[in-house]
Each structure stands twice: as C-alpha cells, then as structure tokens.
Short mmCIF file of N, CA and C in Angstrom, two decimals:
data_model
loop_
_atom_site.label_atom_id
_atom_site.label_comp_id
_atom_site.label_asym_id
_atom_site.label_seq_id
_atom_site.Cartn_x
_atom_site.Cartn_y
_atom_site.Cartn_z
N UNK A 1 16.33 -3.16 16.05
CA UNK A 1 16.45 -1.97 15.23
C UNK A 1 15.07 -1.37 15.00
N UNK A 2 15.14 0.12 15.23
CA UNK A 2 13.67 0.21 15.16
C UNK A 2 13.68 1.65 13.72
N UNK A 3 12.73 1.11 13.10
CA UNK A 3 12.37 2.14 11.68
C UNK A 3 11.54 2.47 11.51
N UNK A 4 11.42 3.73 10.84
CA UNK A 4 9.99 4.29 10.34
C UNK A 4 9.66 4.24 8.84
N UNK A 5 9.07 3.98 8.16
CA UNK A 5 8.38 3.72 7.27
C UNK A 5 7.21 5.02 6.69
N UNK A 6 7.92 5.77 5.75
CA UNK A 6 6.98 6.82 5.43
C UNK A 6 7.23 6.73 3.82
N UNK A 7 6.10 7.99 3.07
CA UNK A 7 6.08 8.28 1.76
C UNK A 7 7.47 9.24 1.36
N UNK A 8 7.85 8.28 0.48
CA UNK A 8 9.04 9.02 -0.10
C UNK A 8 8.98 10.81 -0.66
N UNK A 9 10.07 11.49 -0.15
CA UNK A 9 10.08 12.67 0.13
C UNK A 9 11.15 13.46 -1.07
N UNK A 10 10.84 14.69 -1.53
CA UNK A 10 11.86 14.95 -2.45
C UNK A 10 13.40 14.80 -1.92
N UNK A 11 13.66 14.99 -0.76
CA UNK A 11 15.05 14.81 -0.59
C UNK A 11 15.60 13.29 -0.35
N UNK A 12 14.28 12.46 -0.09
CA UNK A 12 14.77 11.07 -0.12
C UNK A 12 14.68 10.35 -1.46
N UNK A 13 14.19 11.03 -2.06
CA UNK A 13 14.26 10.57 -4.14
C UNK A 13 15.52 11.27 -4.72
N UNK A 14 16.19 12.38 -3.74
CA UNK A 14 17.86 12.78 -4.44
C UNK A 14 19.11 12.05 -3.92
N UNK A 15 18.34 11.38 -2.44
CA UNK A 15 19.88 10.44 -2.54
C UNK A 15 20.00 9.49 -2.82
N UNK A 16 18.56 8.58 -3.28
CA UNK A 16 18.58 7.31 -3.67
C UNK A 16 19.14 7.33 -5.01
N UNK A 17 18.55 8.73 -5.84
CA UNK A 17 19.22 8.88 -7.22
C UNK A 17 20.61 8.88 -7.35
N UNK A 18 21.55 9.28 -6.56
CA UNK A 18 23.18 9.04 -6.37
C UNK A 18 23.32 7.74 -5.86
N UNK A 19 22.68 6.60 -5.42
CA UNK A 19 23.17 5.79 -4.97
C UNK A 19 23.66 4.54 -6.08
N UNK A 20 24.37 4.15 -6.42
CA UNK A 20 25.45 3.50 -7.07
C UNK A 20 25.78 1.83 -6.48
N UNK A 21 25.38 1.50 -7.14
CA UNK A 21 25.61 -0.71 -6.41
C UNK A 21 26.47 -1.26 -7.52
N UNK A 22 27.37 -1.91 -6.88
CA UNK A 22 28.78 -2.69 -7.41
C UNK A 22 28.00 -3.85 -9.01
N UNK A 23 29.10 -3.64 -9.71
CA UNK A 23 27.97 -4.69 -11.05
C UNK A 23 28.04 -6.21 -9.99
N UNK A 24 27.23 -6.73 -10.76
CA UNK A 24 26.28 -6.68 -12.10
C UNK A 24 25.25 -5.83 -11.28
N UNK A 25 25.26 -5.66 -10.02
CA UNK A 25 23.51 -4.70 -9.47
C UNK A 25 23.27 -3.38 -9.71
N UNK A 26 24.65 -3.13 -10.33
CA UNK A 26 24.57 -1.43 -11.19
C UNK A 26 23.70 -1.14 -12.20
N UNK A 27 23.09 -2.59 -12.67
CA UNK A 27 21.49 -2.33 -13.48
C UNK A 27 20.53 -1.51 -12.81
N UNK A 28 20.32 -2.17 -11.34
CA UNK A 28 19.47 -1.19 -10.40
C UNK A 28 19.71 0.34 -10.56
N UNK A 29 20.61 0.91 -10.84
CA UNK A 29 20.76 2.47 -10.53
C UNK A 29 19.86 3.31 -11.38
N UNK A 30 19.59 3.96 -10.35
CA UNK A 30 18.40 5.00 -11.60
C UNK A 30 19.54 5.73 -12.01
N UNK A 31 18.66 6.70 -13.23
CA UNK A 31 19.19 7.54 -13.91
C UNK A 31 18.76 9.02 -13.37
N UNK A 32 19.89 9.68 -13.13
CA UNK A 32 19.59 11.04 -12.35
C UNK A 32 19.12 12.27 -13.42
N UNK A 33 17.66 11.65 -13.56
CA UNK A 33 17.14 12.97 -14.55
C UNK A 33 15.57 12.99 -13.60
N UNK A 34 15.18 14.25 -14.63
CA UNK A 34 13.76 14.71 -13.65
C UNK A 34 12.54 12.94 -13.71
N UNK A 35 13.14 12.49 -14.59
CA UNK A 35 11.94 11.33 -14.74
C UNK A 35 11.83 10.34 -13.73
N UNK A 36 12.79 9.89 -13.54
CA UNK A 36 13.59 8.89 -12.23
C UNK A 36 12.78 9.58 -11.01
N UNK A 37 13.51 10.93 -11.07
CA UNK A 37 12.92 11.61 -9.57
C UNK A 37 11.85 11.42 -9.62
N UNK A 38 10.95 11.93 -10.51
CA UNK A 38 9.06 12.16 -10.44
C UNK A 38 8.55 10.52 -10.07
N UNK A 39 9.35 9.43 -10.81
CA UNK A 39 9.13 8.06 -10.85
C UNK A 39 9.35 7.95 -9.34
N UNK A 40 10.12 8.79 -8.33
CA UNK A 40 10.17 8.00 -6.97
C UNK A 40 9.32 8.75 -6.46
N UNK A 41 8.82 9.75 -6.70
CA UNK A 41 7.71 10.43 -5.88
C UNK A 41 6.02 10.53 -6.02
N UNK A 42 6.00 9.18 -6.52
CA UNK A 42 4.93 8.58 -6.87
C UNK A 42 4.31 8.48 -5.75
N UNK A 43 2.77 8.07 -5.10
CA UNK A 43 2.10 7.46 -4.31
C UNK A 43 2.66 5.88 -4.21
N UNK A 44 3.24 5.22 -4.75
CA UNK A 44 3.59 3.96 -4.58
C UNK A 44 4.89 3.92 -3.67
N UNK A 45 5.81 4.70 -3.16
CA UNK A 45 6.82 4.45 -2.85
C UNK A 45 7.06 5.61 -1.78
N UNK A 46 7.57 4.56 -0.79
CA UNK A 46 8.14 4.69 0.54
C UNK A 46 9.21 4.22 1.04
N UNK A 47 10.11 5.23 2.21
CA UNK A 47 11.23 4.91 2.44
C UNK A 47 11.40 4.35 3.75
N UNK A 48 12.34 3.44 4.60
CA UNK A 48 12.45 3.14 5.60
C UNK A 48 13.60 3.91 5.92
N UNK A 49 13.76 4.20 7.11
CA UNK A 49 14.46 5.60 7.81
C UNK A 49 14.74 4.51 8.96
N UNK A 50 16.09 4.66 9.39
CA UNK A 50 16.58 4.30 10.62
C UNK A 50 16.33 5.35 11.44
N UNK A 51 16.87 4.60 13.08
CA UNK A 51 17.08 5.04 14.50
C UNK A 51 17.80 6.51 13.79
N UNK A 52 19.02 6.65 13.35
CA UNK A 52 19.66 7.76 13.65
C UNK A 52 19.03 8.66 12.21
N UNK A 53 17.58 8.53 11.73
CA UNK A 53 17.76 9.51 10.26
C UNK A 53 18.22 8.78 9.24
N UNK A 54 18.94 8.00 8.96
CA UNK A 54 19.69 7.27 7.87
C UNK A 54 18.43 6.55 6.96
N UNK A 55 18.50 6.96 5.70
CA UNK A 55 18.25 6.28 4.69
C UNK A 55 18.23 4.68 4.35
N UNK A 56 17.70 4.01 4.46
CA UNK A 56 18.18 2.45 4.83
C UNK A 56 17.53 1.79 3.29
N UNK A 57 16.48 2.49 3.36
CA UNK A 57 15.94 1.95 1.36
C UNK A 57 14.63 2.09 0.90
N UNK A 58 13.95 1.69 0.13
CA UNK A 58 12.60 1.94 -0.01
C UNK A 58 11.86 0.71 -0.93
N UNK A 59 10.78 0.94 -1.03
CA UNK A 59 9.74 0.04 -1.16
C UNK A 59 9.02 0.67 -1.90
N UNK A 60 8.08 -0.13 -3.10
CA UNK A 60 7.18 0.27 -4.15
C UNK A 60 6.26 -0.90 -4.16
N UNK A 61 5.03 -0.47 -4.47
CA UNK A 61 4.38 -1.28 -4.40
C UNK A 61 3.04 -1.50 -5.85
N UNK A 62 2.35 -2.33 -5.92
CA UNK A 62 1.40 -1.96 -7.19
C UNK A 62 2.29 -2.13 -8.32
N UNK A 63 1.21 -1.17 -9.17
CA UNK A 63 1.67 -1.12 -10.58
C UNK A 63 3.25 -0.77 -10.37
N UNK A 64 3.81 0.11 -9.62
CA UNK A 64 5.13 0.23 -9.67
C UNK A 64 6.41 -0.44 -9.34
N UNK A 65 5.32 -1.62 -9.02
CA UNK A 65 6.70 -2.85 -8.77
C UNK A 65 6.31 -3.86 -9.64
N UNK A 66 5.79 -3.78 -11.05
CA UNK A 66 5.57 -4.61 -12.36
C UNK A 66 6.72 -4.27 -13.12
N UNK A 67 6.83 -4.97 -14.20
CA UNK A 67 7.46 -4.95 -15.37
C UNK A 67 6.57 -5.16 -16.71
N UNK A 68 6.57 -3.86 -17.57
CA UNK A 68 5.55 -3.90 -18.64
C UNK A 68 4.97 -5.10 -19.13
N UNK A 69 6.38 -5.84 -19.52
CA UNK A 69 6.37 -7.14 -20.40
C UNK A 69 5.29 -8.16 -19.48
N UNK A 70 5.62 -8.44 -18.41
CA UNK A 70 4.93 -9.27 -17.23
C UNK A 70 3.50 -8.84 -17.05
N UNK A 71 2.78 -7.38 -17.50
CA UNK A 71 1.56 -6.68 -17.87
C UNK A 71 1.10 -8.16 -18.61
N UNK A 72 2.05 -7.38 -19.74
CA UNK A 72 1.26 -8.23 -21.35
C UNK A 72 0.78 -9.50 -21.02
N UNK A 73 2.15 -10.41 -20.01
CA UNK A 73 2.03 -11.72 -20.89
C UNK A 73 1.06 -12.09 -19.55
N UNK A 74 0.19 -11.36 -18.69
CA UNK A 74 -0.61 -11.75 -17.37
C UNK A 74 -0.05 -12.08 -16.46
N UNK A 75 1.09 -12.12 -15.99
CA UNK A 75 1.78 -12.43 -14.73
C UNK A 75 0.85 -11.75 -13.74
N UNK A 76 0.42 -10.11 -13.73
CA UNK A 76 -0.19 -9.52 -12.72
C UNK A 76 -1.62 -9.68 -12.70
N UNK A 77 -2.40 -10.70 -13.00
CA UNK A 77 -3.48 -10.37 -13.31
C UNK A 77 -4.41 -10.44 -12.10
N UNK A 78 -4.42 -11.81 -11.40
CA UNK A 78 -4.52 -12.20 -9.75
C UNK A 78 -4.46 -11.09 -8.96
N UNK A 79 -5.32 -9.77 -8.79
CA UNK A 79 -5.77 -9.04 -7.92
C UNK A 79 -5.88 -9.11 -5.91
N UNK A 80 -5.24 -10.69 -5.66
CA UNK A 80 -5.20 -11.14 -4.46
C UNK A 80 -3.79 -10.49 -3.89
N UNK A 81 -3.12 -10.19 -5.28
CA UNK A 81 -1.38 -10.19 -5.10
C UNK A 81 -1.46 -9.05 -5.01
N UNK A 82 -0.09 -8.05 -3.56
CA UNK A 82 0.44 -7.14 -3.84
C UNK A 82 1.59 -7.05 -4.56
N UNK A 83 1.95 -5.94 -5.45
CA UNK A 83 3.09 -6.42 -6.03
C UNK A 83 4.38 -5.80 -5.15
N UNK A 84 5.16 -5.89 -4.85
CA UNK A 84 6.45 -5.14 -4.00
C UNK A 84 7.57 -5.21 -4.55
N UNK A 85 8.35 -4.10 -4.59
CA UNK A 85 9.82 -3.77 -5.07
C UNK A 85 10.39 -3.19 -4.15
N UNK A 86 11.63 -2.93 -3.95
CA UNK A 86 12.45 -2.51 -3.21
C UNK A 86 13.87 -1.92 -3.56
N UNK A 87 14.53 -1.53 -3.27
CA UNK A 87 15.85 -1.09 -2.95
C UNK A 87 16.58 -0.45 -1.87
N UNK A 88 17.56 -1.64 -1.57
CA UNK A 88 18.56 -1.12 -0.36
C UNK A 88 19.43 -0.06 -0.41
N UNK A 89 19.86 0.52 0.51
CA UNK A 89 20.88 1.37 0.56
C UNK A 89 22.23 0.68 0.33
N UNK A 90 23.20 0.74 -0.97
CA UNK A 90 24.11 0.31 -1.93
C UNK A 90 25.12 0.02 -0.54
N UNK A 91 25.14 0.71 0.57
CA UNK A 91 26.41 0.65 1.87
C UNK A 91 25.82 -0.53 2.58
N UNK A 92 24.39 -0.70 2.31
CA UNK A 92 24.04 -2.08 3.41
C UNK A 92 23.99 -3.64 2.49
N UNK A 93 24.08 -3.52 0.86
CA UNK A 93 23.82 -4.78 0.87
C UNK A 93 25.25 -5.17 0.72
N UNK A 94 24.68 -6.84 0.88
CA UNK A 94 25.23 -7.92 0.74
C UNK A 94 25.81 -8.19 2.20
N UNK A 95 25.31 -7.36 3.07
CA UNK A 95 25.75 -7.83 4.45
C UNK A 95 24.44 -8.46 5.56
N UNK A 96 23.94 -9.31 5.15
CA UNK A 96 23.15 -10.07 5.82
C UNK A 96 21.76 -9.49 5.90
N UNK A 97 21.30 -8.49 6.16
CA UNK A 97 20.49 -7.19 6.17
C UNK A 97 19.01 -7.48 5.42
N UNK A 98 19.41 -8.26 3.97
CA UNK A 98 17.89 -8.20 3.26
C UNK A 98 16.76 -8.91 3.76
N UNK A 99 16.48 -10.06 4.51
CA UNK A 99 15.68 -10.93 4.67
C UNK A 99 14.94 -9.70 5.66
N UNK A 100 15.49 -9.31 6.64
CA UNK A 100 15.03 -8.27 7.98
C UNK A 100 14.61 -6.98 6.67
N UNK A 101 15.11 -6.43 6.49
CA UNK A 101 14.92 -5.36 5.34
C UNK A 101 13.58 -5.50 4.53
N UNK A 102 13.68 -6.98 3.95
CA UNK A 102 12.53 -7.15 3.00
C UNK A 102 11.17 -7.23 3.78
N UNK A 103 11.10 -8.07 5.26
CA UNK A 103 10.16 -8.21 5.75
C UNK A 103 9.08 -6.82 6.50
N UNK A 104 10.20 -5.87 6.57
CA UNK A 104 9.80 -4.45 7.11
C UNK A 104 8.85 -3.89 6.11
N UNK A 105 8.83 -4.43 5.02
CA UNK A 105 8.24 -3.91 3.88
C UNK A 105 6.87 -4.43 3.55
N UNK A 106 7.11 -5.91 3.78
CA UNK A 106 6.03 -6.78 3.79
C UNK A 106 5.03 -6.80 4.77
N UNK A 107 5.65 -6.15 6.01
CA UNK A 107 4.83 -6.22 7.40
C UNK A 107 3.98 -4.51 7.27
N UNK A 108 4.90 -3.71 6.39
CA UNK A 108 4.10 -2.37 6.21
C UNK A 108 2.94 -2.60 5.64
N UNK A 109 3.26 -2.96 4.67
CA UNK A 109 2.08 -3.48 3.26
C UNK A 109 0.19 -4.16 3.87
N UNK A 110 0.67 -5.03 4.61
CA UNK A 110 0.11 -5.66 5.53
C UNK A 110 -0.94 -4.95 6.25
N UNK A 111 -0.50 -4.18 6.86
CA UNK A 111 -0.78 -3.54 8.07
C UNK A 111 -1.51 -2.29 6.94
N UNK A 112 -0.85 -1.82 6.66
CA UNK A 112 -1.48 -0.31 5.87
C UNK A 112 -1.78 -0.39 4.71
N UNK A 113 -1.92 -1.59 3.75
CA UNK A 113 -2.67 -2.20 2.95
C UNK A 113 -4.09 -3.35 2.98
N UNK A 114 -3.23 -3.76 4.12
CA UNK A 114 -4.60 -5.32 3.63
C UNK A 114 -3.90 -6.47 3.71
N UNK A 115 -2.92 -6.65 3.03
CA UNK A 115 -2.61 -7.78 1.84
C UNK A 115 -1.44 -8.54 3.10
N UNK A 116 -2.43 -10.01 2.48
CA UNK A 116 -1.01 -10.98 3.11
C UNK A 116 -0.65 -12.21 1.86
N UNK A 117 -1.05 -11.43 0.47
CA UNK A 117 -0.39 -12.53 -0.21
C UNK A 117 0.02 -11.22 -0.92
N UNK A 118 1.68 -11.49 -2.01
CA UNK A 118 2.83 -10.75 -2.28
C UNK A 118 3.44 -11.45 -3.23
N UNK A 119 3.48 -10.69 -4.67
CA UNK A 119 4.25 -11.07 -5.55
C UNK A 119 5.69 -10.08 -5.50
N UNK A 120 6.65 -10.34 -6.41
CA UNK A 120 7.63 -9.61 -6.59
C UNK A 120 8.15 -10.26 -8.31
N UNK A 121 9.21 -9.48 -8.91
CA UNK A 121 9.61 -9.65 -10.30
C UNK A 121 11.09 -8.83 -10.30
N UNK A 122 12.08 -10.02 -9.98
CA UNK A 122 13.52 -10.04 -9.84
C UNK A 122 14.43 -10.13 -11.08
N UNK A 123 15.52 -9.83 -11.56
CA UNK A 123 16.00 -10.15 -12.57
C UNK A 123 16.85 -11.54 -12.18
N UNK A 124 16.90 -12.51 -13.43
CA UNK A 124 17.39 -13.98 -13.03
C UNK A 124 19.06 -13.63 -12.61
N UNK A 125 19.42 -12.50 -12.97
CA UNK A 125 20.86 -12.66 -12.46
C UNK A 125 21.17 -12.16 -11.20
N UNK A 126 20.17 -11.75 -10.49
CA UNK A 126 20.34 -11.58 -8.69
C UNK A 126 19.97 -12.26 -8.30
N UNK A 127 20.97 -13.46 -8.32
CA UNK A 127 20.65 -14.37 -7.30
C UNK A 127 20.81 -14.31 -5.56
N UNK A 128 21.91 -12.95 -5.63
CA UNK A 128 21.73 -12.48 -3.68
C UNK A 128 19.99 -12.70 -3.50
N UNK A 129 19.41 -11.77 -4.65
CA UNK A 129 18.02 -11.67 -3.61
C UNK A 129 17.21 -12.36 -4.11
N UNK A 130 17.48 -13.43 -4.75
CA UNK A 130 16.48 -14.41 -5.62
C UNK A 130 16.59 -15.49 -3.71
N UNK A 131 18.03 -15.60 -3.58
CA UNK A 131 18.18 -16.36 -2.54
C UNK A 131 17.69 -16.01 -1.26
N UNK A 132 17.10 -14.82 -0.85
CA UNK A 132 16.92 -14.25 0.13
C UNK A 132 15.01 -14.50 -0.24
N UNK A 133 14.58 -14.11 -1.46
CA UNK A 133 13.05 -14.61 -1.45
C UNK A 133 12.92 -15.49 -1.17
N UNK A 134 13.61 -16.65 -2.00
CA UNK A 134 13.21 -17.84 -1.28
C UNK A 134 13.23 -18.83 0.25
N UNK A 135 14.02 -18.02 1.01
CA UNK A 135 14.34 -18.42 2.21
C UNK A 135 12.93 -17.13 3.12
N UNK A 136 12.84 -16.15 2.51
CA UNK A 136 11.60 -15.61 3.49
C UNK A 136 10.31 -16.50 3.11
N UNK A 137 10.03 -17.22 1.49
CA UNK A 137 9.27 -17.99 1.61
C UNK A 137 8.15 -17.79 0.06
N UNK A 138 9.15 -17.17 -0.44
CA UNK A 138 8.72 -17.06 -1.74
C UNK A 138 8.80 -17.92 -2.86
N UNK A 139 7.96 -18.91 -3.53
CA UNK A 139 8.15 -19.40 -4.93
C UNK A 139 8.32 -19.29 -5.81
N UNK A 140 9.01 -19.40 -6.92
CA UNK A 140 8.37 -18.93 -8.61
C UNK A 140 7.38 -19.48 -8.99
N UNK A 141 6.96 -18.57 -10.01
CA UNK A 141 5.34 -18.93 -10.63
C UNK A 141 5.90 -18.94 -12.20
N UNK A 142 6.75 -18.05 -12.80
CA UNK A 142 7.21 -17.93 -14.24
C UNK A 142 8.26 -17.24 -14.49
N UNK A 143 8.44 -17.08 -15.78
CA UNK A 143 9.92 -16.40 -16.31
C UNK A 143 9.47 -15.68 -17.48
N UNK A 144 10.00 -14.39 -17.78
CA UNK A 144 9.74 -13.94 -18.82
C UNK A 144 11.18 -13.41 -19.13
N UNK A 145 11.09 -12.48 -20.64
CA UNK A 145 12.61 -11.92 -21.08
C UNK A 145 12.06 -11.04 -21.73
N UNK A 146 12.98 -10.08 -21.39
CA UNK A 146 12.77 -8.18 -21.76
C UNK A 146 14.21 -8.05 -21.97
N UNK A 147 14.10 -7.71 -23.84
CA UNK A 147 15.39 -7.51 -24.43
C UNK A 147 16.65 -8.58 -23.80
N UNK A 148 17.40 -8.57 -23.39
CA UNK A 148 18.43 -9.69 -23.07
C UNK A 148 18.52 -10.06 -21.54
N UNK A 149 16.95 -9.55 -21.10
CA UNK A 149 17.48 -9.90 -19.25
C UNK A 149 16.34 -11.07 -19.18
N UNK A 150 16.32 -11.72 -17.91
CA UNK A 150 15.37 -12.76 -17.64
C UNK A 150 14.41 -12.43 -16.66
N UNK A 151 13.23 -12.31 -16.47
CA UNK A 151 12.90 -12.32 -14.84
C UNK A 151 11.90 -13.57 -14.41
N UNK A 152 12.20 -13.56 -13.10
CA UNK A 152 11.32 -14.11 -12.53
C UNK A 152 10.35 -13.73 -11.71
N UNK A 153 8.77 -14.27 -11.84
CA UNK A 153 7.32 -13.77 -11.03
C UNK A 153 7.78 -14.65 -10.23
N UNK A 154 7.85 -13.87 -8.33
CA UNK A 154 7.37 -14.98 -7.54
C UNK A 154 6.08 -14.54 -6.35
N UNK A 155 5.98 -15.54 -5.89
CA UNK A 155 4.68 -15.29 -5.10
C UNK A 155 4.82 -16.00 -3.41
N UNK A 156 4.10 -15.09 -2.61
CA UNK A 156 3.95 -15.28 -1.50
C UNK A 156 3.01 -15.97 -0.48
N UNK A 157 2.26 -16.60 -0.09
CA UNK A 157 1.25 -16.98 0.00
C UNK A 157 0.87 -16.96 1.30
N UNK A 158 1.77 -17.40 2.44
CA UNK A 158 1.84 -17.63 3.74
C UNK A 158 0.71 -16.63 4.78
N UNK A 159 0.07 -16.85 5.46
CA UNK A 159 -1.02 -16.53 6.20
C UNK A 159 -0.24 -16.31 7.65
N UNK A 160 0.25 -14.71 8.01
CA UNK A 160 0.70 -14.55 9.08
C UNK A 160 0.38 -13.77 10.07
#
C-alpha cells in the first residue's frame, strides 16, 4: 500500500471533524466547532492519504500529542521523546490496519524529524490500541487520571 503523508489541509480537518467511532472510542470524536478545526490545522498535524485520495487518518506530534495533566505531573519532560498521536479513519479500525497505520507515522517522524525514540498517552480503556503499542514495541512508563479517565505514558526506545 503506498501513502502520502502531508500537513493537514482545511478540507482534511472537515472530514475528520464528521468522523464518528463506535463507543466507548466515541470519546475520540472531536467536536465540530471552529476550535477543533483550528486545533487540526496546527503545524503539528498531518494526514496520511491513500493510493486512491482516501483519507486513511492523521498524526500529531509534540506538544499536541500531550495531555495537560501529564505536562504537570512531568511525564513529558525527557526532550529525547517525540510525542505522537493519531487517529484512524472510524471505516478502517478494528480491522487489523493499526500496527501498519501506526508505523507510517513513526517512520514519517523519523525521517522528517530526527527522532527514533517515541512516546505516546492512550486512554486505559483502549485497550485495541494499548494492544497494538505494545506489540509494535512500546512500554509503559506511568499512569495518570484526568477527571474520571486513566492514561497511560508509553515509550519507545528501539534503534531502527
């Protein structure tokens, strides 16, 4: 499968904003107001584009793949770490897809960053992609809680 990897575009920040994931991952859904949008058209975030044009998901990176609370309590402090977030296109998950998906992201980062060590900050109740970090090769480092959710810091380390 071959993809391109560019800076997210106003029309690729209006369909991610309609995109809709089955609960409990319906936490993920942005909220379709001007803030959300401006929030995807940040310098941090880029979309992967399939063979035919298709929307396949995007990637954030930095400060925009933290969680305030994880600021405070120093989770990000280690400057070695990129931080990376993501979201799939709501029609591709849960069909085998993330491990290939996630790595497209990691191999961008890489290449047009620098960085071959990679944190991320998951909520404890996705375990689809808690299970999918840890099989590309990710650890936990900690846990924090923001209002009634859990997350977990994990980290990447591997030299590839």
């Amino acid at each position: 499968m071959k993809v391109k990897v560019r800076r997210m575009s106003e029309i690729d920040a209006l369909k991610i904003l309609v995109w809709h994931y089955a609960p409990p991952y319906s936490w993920y859904d942005f909220e379709q107001t001007n803030s959300d949008f401006h929030v995807l058209l940040k310098d941090q975030y880029y979309c992967v584009i399939g063979e035919e044009g298709e929307l396949i998901g995007f990637f954030c990176y930095g400060t925009a793949a933290q969680v305030s609370l994880g600021v405070e309590q120093g989770f990000y402090r280690d400057q070695d770490y990129l931080d990376i977030g993501l979201g799939m296109n709501p029609m591709l998950c849960g069909k085998g897809y993330g491990a290939r998906f996630f790595l497209i992201g990691m191999d961008y980062a890489k290449h047009q960053f620098g960085f071959s060590k990679f944190r991320l900050t998951v909520a404890s109740f996705n375990q689809r992609a808690i299970k999918m970090y840890l099989k590309v090769g990710f650890v936990e480092i900690g846990r924090f809680i923001v209002s009634t959710y859990e997350f977990i810091v994990m980290i990447y380390e591997r030299e590839s």
